[in-house]
PDB file of C-alpha atoms in Angstrom:
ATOM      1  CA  UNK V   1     -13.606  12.326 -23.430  1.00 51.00           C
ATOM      2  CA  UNK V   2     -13.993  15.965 -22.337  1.00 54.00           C
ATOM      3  CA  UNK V   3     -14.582  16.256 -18.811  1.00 56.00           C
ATOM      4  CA  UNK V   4     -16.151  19.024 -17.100  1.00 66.00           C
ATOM      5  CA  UNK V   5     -13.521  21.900 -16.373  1.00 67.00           C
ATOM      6  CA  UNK V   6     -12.402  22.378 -12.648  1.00 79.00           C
ATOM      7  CA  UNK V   7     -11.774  25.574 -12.422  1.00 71.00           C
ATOM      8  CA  UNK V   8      -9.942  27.730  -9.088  1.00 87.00           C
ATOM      9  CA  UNK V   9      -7.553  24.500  -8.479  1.00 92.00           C
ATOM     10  CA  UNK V  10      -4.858  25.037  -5.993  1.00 93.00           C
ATOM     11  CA  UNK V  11      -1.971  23.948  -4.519  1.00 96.00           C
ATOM     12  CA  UNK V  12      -0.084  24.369  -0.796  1.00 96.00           C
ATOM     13  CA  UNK V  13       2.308  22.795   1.157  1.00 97.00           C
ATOM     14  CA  UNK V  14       1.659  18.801   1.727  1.00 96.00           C
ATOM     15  CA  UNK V  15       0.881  17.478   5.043  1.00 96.00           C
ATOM     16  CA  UNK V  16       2.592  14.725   6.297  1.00 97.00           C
ATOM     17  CA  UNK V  17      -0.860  12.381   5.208  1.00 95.00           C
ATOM     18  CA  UNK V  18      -0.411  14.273   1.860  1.00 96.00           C
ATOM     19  CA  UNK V  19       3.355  12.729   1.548  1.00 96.00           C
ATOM     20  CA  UNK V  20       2.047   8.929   3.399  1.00 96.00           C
ATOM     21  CA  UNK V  21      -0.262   8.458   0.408  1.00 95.00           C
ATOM     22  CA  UNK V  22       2.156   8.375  -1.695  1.00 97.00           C
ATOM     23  CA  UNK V  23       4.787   6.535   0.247  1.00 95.00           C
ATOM     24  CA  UNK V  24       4.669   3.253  -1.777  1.00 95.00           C
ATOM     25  CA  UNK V  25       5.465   4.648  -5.241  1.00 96.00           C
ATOM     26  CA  UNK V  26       8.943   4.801  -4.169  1.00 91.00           C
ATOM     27  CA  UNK V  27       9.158   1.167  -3.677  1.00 91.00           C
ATOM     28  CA  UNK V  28       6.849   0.261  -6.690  1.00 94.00           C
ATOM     29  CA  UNK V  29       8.924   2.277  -8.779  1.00 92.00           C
ATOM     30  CA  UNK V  30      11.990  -0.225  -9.599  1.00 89.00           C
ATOM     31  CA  UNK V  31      14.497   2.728  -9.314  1.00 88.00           C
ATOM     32  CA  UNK V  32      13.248   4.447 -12.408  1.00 90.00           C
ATOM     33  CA  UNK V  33      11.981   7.783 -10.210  1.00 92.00           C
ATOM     34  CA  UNK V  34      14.787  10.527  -9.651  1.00 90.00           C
ATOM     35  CA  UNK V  35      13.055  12.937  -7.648  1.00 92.00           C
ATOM     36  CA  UNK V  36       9.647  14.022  -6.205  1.00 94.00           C
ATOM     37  CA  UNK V  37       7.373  16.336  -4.907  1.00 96.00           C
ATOM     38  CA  UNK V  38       4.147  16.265  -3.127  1.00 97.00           C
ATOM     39  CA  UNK V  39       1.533  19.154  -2.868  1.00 97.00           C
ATOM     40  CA  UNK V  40      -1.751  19.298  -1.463  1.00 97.00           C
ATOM     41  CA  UNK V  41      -4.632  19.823  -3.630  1.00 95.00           C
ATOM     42  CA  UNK V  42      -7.506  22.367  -3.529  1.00 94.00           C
ATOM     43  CA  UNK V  43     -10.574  23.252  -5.462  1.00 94.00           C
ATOM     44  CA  UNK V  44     -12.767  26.012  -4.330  1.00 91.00           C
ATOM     45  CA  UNK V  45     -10.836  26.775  -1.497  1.00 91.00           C
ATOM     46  CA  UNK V  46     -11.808  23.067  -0.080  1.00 93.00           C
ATOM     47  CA  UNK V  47      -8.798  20.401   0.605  1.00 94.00           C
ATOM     48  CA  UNK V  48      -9.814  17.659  -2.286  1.00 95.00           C
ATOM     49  CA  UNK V  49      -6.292  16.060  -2.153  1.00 96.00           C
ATOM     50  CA  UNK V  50      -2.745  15.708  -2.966  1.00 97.00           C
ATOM     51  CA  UNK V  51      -0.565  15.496  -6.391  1.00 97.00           C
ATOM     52  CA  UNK V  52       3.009  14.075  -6.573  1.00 97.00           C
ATOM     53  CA  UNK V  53       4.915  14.905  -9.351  1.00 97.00           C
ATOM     54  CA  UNK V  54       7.924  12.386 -10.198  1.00 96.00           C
ATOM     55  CA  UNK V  55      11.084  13.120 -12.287  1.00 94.00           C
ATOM     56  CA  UNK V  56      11.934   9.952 -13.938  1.00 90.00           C
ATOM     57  CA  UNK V  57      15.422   8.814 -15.513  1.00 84.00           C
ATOM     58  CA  UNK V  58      15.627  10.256 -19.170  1.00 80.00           C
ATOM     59  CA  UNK V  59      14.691   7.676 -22.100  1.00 75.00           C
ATOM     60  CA  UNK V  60      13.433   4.786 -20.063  1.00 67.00           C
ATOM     61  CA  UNK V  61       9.953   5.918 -20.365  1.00 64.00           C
ATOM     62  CA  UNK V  62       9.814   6.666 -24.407  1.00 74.00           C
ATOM     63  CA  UNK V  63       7.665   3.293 -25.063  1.00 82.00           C
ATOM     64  CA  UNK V  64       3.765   3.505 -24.665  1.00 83.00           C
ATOM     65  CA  UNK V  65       3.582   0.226 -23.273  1.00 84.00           C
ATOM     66  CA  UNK V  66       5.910   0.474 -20.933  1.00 87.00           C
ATOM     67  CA  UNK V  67       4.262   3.983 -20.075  1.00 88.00           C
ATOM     68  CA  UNK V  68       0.987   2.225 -19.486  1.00 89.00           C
ATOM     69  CA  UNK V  69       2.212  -0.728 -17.268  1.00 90.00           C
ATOM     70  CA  UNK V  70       4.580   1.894 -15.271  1.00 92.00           C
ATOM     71  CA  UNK V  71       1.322   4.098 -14.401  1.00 93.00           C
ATOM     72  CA  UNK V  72      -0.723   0.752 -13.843  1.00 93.00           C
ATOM     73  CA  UNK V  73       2.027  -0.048 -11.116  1.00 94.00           C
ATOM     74  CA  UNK V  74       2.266   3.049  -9.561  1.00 95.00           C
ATOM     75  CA  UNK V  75      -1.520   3.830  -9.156  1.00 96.00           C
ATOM     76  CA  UNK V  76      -1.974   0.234  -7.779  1.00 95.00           C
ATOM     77  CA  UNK V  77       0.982   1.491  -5.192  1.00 95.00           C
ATOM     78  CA  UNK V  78      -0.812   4.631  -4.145  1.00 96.00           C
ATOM     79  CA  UNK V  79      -4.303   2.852  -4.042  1.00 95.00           C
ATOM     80  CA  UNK V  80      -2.802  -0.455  -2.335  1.00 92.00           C
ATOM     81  CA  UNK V  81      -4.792  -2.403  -4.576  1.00 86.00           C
ATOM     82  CA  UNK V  82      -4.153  -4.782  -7.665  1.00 82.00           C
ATOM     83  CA  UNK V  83      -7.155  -3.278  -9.952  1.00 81.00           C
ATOM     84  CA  UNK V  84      -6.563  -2.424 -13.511  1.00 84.00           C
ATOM     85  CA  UNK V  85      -7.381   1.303 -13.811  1.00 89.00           C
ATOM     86  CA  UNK V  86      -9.674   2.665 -17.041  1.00 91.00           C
ATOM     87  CA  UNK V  87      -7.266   4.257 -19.601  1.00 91.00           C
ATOM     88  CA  UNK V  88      -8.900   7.238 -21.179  1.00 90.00           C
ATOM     89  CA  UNK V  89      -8.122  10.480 -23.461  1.00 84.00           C
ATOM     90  CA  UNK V  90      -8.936  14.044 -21.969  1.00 75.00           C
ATOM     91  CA  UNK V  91      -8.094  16.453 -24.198  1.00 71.00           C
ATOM     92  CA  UNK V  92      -5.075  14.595 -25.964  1.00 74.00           C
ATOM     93  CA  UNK V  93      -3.625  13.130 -22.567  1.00 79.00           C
ATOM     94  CA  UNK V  94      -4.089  10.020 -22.008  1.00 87.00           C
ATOM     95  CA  UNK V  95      -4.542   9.142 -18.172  1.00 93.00           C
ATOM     96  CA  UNK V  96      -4.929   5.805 -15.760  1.00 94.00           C
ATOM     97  CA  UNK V  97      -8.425   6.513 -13.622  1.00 95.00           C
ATOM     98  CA  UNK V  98      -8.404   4.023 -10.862  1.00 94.00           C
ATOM     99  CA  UNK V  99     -11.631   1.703 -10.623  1.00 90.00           C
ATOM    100  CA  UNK V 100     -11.706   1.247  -6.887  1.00 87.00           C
ATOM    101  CA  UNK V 101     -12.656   2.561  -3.834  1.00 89.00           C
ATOM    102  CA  UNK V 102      -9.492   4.916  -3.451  1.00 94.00           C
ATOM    103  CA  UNK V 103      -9.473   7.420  -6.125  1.00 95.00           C
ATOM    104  CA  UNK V 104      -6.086   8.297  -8.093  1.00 97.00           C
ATOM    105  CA  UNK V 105      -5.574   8.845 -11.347  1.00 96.00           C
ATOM    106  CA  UNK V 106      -1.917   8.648 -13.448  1.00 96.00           C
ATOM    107  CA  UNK V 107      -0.483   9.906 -16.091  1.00 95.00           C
ATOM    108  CA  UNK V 108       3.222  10.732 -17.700  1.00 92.00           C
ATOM    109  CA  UNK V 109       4.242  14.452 -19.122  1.00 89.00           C
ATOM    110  CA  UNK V 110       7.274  14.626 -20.657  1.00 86.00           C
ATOM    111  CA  UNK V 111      10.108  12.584 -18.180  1.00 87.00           C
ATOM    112  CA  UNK V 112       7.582  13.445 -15.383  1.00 92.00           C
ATOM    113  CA  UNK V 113       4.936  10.867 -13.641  1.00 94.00           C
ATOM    114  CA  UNK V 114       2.098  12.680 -12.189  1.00 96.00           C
ATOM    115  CA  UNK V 115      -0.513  11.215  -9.927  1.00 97.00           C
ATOM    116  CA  UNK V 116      -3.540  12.775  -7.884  1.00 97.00           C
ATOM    117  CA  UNK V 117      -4.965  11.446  -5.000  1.00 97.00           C
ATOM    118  CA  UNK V 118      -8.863  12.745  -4.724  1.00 97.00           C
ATOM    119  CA  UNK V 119     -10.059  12.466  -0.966  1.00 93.00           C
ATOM    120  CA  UNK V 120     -13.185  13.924  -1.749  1.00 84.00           C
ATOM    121  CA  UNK V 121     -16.195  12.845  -3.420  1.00 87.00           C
ATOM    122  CA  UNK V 122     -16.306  15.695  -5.979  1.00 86.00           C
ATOM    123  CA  UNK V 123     -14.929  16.596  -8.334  1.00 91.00           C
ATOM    124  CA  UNK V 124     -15.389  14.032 -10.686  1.00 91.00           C
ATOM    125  CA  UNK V 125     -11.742  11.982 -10.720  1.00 92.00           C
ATOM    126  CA  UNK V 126     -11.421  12.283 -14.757  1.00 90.00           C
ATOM    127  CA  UNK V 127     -12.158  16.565 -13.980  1.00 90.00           C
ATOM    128  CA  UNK V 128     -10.071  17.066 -11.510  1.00 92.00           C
ATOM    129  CA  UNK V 129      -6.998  15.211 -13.302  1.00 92.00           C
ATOM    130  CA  UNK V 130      -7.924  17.487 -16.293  1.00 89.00           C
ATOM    131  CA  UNK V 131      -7.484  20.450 -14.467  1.00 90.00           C
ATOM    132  CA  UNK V 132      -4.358  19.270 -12.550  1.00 92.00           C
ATOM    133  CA  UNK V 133      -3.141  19.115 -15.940  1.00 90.00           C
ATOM    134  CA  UNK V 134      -4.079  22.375 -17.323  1.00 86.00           C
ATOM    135  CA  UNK V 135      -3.048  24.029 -14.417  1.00 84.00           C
ATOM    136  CA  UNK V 136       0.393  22.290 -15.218  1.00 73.00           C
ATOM    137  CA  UNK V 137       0.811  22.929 -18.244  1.00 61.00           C
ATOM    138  CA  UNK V 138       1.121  26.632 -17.846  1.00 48.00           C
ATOM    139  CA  UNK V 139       3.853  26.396 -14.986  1.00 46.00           C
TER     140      UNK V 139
END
């Protein structure tokens, strides 16, 4: 999949709605997360979410699988709903794209967990992940 490139993404200090979406990940999160962060989430200039970025313990996420029911878990936290998100490939990550009415999307980079709440309707969730990413990868 190659989704259409966000481009002027960026990030700010999270409100205190910013850090409640996330809340539940530390509870879903069995004790594998060592540390977090929370930003808020721009595109254009316009407020089109939050990403948390999770240090996890070192080796304990190596395994695909148990990369891919870890992300299932903790997207199902953030969207408080048991849904199985779509798995797909944008540019050689592989990300969890919730299926329900909250939008989040999941992925693991290195011994991190990211995950990005969209609020807004637009961008598309698969694009804006992508260019969370991106913008990541540089920093």
């Amino acid at each position: 999949m190659t989704p259409t490139r966000v481009v002027r993404i960026g990030y700010g200090p999270a409100s205190a709605q910013d850090r409640s979406r996330f809340a539940a990940v530390a509870k879903a999160s069995a004790g594998f997360l060592l540390t977090s962060t929370v930003t808020s989430l721009t595109v254009s200039g316009r407020d089109a979410g939050a990403v948390a970025v999770y240090r996890t313990k070192p080796g304990l996420t190596r395994s695909t699988m148990f990369q891919d029911q870890y992300i299932v878990q903790l997207v199902n936290a953030v969207t408080r709903a048991p849904s199985t998100p779509t798995f797909v490939r944008a540019d050689g990550q592989v990300m969890a794209l919730s299926t329900g009415r909250v939008a989040v999307a999941g992925w693991f980079q290195g011994d991190e967990v990211v995950l990005v709440y969209r609020q807004a309707r637009t961008p598309a969730l698969a694009a804006l992940a992508a260019g969370v990413r991106s913008s990541r990868a540089g920093g």
